[in-house]
Amino acid sequence: MKIVEVKVLSEGQKEVLRELWNNEYPARLHLKTIADFDLYLNGLSNTKHYLLFDDSDLIVGWTFTFLREDENWFAIILDHQIQGKGNGSLLMNKIKSKNDCLNGWVTDHENEVKQNGDLYKSPMPFYIKNGFAIIAETRIENEKMSAVKINWKR
């Protein structure tokens, strides 16, 4: 596995990442087209992408950081076939090495369904293991997601 940092995603990378997003995130976060994906990414500022490549040079994971309301935020997605093997922590450690503080939204329940019909498993234990605190009083509840804020500080 290797991590490559990129400022701007190629069209090919965007298609792979949109597919990864749609396969691994809850179905209600589905991004139908590249235009939808671009609309999401273009709404972020100061974005930095970190792509995780396997030994065959295929993208199997992605994390990115961005600024929102003067706070550093992140998101992370791993192909389900490589989860639970330290790859998520590898990506987390990369962005933690470049930031003093990170914020994210995490689904804290088991009520979500992925596009393929499988249950979306809350990644909360992963974030706790990686040193994040749960900010229980800060939630997001809308048609796209139900999640709690998490925070990590160096």
CSV table of C-alpha atoms in Angstrom, one decimal, residues 102-108 122-129 131-139 147-153:
chain,number,residue,atom,x,y,z
A,102,LEU,CA,-9.4,17.4,12.7
A,103,ASN,CA,-13.2,17.3,12.7
A,104,GLY,CA,-15.6,14.9,11.0
A,105,TRP,CA,-19.1,13.6,11.0
A,106,VAL,CA,-19.6,9.9,11.8
A,107,THR,CA,-22.8,7.8,11.7
A,108,ASP,CA,-23.2,6.5,15.3
A,122,SER,CA,-20.8,2.6,12.1
A,123,PRO,CA,-17.1,3.4,12.0
A,124,MET,CA,-17.3,4.9,15.5
A,125,PRO,CA,-15.0,2.2,17.1
A,126,PHE,CA,-12.3,3.0,14.4
A,127,TYR,CA,-12.4,6.7,15.3
A,128,ILE,CA,-12.2,6.1,19.0
A,129,LYS,CA,-9.3,3.7,18.5
A,131,GLY,CA,-7.9,9.1,19.3
A,132,PHE,CA,-11.0,11.0,18.3
A,133,ALA,CA,-13.4,12.4,20.9
A,134,ILE,CA,-17.2,12.3,20.3
A,135,ILE,CA,-18.8,15.7,20.5
A,136,ALA,CA,-22.2,14.3,21.5
A,137,GLU,CA,-23.9,17.7,21.7
A,138,THR,CA,-23.1,18.5,18.0
A,139,ARG,CA,-25.2,16.5,15.5
A,147,ALA,CA,-24.3,11.8,12.4
A,148,VAL,CA,-22.4,13.1,15.4
A,149,LYS,CA,-19.3,15.4,15.3
A,150,ILE,CA,-15.9,13.9,16.2
A,151,ASN,CA,-12.7,15.8,16.9
A,152,TRP,CA,-9.0,14.9,17.2
A,153,LYS,CA,-6.4,17.3,18.6
